[in-house]
XYZ file of C-alpha atoms in Angstrom:
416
model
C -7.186 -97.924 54.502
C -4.693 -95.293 53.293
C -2.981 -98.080 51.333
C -6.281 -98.631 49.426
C -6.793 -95.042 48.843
C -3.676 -94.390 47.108
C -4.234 -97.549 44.939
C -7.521 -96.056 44.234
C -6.111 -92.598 43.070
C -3.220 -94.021 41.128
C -6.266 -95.909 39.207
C -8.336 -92.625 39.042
C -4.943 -91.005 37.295
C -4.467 -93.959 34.794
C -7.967 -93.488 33.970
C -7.700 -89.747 33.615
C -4.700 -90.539 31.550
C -5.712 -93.323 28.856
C -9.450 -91.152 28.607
C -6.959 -88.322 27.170
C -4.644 -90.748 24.970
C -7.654 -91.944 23.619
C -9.069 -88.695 23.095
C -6.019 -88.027 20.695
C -6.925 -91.149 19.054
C -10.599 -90.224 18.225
C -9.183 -87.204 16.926
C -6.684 -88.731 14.886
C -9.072 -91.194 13.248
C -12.141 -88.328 13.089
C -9.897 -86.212 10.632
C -8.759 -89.198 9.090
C -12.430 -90.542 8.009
C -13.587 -90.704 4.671
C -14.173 -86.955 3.877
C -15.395 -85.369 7.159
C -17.503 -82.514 7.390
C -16.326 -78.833 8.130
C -18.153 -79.414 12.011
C -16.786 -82.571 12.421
C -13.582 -81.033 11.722
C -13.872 -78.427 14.323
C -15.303 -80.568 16.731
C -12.116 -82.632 16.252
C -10.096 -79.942 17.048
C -12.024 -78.767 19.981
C -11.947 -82.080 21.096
C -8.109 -82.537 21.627
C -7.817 -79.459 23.431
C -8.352 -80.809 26.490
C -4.940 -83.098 25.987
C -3.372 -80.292 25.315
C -3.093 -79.292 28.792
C -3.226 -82.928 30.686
C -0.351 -84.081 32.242
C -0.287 -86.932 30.804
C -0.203 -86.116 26.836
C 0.662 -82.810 26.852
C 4.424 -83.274 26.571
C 3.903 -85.788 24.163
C 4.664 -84.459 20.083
C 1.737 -86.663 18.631
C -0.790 -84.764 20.688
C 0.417 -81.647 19.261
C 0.759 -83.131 15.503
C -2.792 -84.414 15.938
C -4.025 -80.794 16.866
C -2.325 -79.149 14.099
C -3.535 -81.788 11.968
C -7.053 -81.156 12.716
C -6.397 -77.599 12.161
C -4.724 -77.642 9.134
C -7.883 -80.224 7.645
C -10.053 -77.190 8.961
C -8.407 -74.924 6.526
C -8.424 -77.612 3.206
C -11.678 -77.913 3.590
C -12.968 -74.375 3.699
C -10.875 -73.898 0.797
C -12.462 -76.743 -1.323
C -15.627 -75.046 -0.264
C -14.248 -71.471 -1.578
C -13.231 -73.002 -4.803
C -16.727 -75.079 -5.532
C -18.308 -71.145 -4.926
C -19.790 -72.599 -1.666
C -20.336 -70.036 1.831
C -17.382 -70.552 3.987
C -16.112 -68.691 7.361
C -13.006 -67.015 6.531
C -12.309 -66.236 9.912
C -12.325 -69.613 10.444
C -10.374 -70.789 7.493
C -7.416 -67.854 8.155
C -7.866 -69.253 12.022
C -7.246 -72.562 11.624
C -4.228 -72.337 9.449
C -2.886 -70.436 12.087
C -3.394 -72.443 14.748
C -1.995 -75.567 12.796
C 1.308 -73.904 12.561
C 1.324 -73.255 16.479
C 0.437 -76.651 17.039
C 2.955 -78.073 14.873
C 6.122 -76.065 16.250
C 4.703 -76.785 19.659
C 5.321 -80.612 18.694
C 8.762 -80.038 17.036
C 10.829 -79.640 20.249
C 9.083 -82.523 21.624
C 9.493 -84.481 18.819
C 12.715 -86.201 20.088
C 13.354 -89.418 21.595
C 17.046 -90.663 22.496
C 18.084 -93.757 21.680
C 19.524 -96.550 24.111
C 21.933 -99.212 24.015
C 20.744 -102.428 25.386
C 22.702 -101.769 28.689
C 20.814 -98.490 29.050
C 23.312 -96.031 28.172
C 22.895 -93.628 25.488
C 23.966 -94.579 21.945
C 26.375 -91.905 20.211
C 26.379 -90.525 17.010
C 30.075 -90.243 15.478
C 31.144 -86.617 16.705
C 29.668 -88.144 20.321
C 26.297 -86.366 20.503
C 23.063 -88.268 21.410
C 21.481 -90.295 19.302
C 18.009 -88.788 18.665
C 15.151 -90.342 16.868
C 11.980 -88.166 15.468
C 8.685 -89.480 14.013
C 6.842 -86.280 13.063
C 9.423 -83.569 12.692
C 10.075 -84.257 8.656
C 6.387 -84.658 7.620
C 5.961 -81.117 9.721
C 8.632 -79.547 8.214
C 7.824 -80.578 4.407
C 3.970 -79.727 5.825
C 4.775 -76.146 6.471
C 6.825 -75.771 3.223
C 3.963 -76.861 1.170
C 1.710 -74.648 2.501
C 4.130 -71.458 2.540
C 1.447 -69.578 0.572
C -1.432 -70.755 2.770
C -0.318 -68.273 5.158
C -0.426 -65.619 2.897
C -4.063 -66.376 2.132
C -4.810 -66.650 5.704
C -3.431 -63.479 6.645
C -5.421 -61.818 4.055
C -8.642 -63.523 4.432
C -8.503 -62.570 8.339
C -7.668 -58.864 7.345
C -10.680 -59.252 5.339
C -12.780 -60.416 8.372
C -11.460 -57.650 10.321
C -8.758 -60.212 12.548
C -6.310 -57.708 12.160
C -4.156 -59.006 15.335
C -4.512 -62.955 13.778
C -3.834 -61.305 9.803
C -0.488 -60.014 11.456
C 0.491 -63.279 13.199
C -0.533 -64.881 9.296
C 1.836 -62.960 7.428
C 4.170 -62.371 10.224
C 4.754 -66.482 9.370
C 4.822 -66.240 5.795
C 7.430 -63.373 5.865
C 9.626 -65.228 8.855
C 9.437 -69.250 7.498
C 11.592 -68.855 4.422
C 14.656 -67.692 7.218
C 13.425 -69.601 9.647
C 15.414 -71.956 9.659
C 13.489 -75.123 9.514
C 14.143 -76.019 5.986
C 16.546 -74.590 3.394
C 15.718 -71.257 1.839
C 15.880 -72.357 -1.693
C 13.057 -74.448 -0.870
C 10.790 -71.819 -0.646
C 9.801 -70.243 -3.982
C 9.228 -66.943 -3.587
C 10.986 -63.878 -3.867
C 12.531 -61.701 -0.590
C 10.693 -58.505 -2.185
C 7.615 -60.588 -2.285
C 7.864 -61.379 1.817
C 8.697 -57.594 2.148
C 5.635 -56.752 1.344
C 3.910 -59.205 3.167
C 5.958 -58.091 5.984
C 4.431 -54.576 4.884
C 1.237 -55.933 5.038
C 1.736 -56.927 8.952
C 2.791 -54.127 9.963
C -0.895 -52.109 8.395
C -2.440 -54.651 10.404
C -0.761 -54.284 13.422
C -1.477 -50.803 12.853
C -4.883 -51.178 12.615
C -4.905 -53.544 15.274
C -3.010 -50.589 17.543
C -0.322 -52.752 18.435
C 2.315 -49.668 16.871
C 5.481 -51.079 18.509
C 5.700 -54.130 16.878
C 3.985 -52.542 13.895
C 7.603 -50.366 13.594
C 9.393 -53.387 13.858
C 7.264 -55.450 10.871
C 7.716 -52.496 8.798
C 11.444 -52.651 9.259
C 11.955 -55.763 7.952
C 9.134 -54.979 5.106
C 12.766 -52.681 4.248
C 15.140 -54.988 4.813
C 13.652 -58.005 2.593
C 12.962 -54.768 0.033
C 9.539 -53.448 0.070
C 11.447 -50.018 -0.012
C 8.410 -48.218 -0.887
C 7.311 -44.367 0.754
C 5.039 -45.787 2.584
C 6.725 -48.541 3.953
C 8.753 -45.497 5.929
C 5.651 -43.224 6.395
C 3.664 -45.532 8.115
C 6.596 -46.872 9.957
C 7.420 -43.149 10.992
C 3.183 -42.568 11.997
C 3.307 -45.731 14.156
C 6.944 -44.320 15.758
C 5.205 -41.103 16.571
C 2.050 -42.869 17.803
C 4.594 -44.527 20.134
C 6.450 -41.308 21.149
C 9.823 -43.327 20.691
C 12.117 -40.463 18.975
C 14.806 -42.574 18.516
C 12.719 -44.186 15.970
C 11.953 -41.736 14.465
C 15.077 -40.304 13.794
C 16.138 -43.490 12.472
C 13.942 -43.919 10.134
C 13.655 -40.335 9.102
C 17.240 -41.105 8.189
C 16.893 -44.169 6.000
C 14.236 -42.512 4.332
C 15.725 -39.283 3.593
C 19.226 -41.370 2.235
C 16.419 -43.227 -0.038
C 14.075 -40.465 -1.212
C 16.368 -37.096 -0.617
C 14.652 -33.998 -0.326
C 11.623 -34.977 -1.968
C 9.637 -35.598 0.733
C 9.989 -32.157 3.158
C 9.050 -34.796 6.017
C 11.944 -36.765 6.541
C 13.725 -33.124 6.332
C 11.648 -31.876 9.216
C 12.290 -34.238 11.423
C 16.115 -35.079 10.752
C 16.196 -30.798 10.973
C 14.570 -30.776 14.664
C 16.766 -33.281 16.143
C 19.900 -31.378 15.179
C 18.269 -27.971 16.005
C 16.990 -30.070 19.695
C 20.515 -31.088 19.753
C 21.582 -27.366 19.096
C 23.730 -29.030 16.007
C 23.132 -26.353 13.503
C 25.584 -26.386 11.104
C 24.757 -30.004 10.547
C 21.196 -28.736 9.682
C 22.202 -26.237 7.689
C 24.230 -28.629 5.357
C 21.074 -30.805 5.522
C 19.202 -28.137 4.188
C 21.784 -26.895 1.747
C 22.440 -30.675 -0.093
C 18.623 -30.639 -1.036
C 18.428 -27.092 -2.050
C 21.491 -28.251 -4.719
C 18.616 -30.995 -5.508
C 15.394 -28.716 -5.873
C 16.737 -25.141 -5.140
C 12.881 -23.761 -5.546
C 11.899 -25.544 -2.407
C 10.113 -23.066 -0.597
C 9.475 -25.064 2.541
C 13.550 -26.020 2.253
C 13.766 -21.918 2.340
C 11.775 -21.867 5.326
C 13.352 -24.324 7.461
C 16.954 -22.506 6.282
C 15.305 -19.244 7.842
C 15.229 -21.204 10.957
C 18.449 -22.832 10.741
C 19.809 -19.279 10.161
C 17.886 -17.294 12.856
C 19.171 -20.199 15.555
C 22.460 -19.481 14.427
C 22.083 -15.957 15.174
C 21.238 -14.235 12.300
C 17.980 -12.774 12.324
C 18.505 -10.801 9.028
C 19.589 -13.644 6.736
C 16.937 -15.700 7.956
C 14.806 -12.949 7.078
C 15.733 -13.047 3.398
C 15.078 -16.744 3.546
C 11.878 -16.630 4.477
C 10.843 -13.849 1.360
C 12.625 -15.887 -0.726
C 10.383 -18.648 0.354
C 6.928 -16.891 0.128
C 7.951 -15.297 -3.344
C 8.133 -19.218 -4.515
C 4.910 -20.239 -3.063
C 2.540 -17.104 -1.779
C 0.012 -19.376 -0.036
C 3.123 -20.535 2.741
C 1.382 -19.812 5.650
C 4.508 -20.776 7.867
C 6.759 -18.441 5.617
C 4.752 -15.680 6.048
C 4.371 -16.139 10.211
C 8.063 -16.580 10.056
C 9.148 -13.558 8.102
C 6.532 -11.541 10.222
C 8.001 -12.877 13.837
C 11.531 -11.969 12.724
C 10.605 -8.221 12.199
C 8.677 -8.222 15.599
C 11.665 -8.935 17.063
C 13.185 -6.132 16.375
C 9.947 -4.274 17.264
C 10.271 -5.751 20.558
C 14.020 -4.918 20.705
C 13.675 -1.401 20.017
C 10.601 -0.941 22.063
C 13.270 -2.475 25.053
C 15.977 0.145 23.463
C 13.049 3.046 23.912
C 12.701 2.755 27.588
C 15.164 4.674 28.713
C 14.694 7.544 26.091
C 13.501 11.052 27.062
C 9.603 12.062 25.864
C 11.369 14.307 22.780
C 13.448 11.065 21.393
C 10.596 8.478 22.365
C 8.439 10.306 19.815
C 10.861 10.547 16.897
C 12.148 6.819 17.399
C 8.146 5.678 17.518
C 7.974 7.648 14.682
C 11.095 7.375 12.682
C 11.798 3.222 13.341
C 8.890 1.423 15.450
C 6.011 2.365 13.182
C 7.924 1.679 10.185
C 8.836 -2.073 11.656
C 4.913 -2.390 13.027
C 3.539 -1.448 9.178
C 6.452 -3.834 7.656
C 5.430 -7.368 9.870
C 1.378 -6.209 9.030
C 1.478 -7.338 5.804
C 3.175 -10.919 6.830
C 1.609 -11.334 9.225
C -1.926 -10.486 7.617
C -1.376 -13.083 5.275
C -0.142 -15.441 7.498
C -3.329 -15.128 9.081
C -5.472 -15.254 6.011
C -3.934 -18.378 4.915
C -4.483 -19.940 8.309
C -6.631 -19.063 11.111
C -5.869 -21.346 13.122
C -2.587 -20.089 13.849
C -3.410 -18.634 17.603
C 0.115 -17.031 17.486
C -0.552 -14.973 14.123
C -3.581 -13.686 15.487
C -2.010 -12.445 19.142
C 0.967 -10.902 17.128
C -1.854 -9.626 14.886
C -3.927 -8.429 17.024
C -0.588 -6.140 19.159
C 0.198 -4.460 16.027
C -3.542 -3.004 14.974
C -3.212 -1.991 18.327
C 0.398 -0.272 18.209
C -0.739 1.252 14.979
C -3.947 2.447 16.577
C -6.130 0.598 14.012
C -9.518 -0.168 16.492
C -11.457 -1.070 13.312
C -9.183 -3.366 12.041
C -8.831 -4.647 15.727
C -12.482 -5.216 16.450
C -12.668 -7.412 12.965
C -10.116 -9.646 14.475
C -11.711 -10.124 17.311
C -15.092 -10.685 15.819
């Protein structure tokens, strides 16, 4: 009885085995037939999924090959359709491409038989490796060559359907195959600038797609192939930030500034903080001071110097920075807030000095140095103000010195 029952299963498994062999066939000779249908096409390659995952033929390279076969006749035939001005799906068409290059370096590795000697052994090639025998691997190989450019469309026609995750994986191919390996790079035609901005182009899809990690990464190697273009480095440096990874960002702050100088305040800003976070401040000073030689009219240059400065100590110096600054440009709202905290400063630091004073020296200091430094930050800090209102911290300081100056009209318009 058990005997019989094992004979029975062992059938039930060869069954279940030559059902998905011959599955692979039907495939094979569907996509084969005398110009198929765009359905009978997909069915074909919904069809074989199935081996795909069977024990039996899913280690076996020709299942594979079939599959990206099937996907690849997918693709040629949506883009006969596109050509003779027919409807096509261009999900579909960007899909299948896709899919046929997945399928086909899925059947590469398995795409390797060694060869025997008649007494079972292995037969040796001349530096004593393994003999190994392929039947699919060239026709892949000189398959995905070919079609280099396919990829390119793909990428863009799924971008276009709003697959931004699949439009990545698209170009991410067509920027990676040329140094892939598989085949020579001469035997790709197409330029490394070219698959740097295809590389660029993955990266604004993962982007859009939210994936901003590897979206970093694409646009990196947009830069390395030479797609050396701002925003190649500004959306790299969004995507960083989106990611909070800082040592990203300082790294690419870096290569942009060393491409683009002080021409983009930016790059300045954030190569500036992580010296100042890293209390390195003569380092950001020189930073500063190389693109000042460059554009010494800068007034957002003059404002991060103030800062530079008044971290180093010197609260008067960065004082003149920051007038030089709003005399260039008179609608720096920063410059303004700056050159108004630095005087409040010393409002606060003589109010500290006037603590210990008797009523008779109180008065004249009030009256002789602390009104005089209240009346000098109003204007600055007016302005500041003016120019933007949504500075909370300009309108607290604001607000303290109509107060010290006894100004309750002035006060009660702020507050309105």
């Amino acid at each position: 009885m058990k005997r019989k029952s094992i004979l029975t299963l062992c059938a039930i498994v060869s069954l279940g085995a030559f059902a998905q062999q011959a599955t692979v066939k039907d495939v094979e000779k569907a996509i084969g037939g005398l110009n198929p249908d765009v359905n009978t096409l997909v069915d074909a390659a919904n069809k074989i999924k199935s081996a795909l995952t069977n024990a039996e033929t899913k280690d076996d390279a020709k299942t594979w090959y079939v599959a990206g076969k099937a996907n690849f006749a997918i693709y040629d035939k949506q883009q006969t359709a596109m050509m003779m001005k027919q409807p096509i799906d261009t999900a579909l068409m960007g899909g299948s491409v896709v899919e046929g290059y997945k399928y086909f370096m899925a059947a590469l590795p398995l795409d390797s038989v060694k060869q025997l000697e008649k007494d079972g052994s292995y037969k040796l090639e001349k530096d004593g490796s393994i003999k190994v025998k392929t039947k699919y691997s060239k026709e892949i190989v000189n398959t995905l060559v070919t079609r280099h450019e396919d990829f390119n469309r793909a990428g863009g026609l799924l971008y276009d359907s709003k697959r931004y995750k699949e439009a990545a994986e698209a170009w991410g191919i067509y920027s990676s195959l040329p140094y892939s390996g598989l085949a020579e790079r001469s035997k790709f035609v197409v330029a490394d600038t070219v698959l740097g901005m295809t590389a660029y182009y993955q990266g604004i899809a993962l982007w859009q797609a939210g994936d901003v990690n590897n979206a970093v990464g694409a646009f990196a190697n947009a830069r390395k192939l030479g797609y050396k273009h701002k925003e190649a480095y500004d959306y790299a440096l969004s995507c960083a930030a989106q990611a909070k990874d800082n040592v990203a960002i300082v790294a690419i702050a870096e290569e942009a500034y060393k491409e683009f100088g002080g021409k983009d305040i930016q790059y300045l800003n954030v190569l500036i903080n992580d010296k100042l976070s890293k209390e390195e401040f003569d380092d950001a000073e020189t930073l500063i001071n190389d693109a000042l030689k460059v554009d010494a009219n800068n007034a957002e240059l003059l404002n991060l110097k103030g800062l530079i400065v008044e971290n180093k100590g010197n609260e008067d110096a960065a004082l003149d920075e920051f007038k030089k600054a709003i005399e260039i440009d008179n609608t720096l709202a920063q410059g303004y807030f700056n050159a108004g905290r630095i005087v409040m400063k010393k409002v606060v630091a003589q109010q500290k000095a006037m603590e210990t004073m008797n009523r008779s020296d109180y008065a004249k200091a009030k009256e002789e140095i602390l009104i005089p430094l209240l009346k000098e930050a109003l204007p600055y800090m007016e302005r500041a103000y003016q120019l933007d209102d949504t500075n909370a911290n300009a309108k607290r300081i604001l607000s303290n010195i109509y107060y010290q100056l006894g100004d309750e009209e002035a006060l009660q318009a702020l507050d309105k």
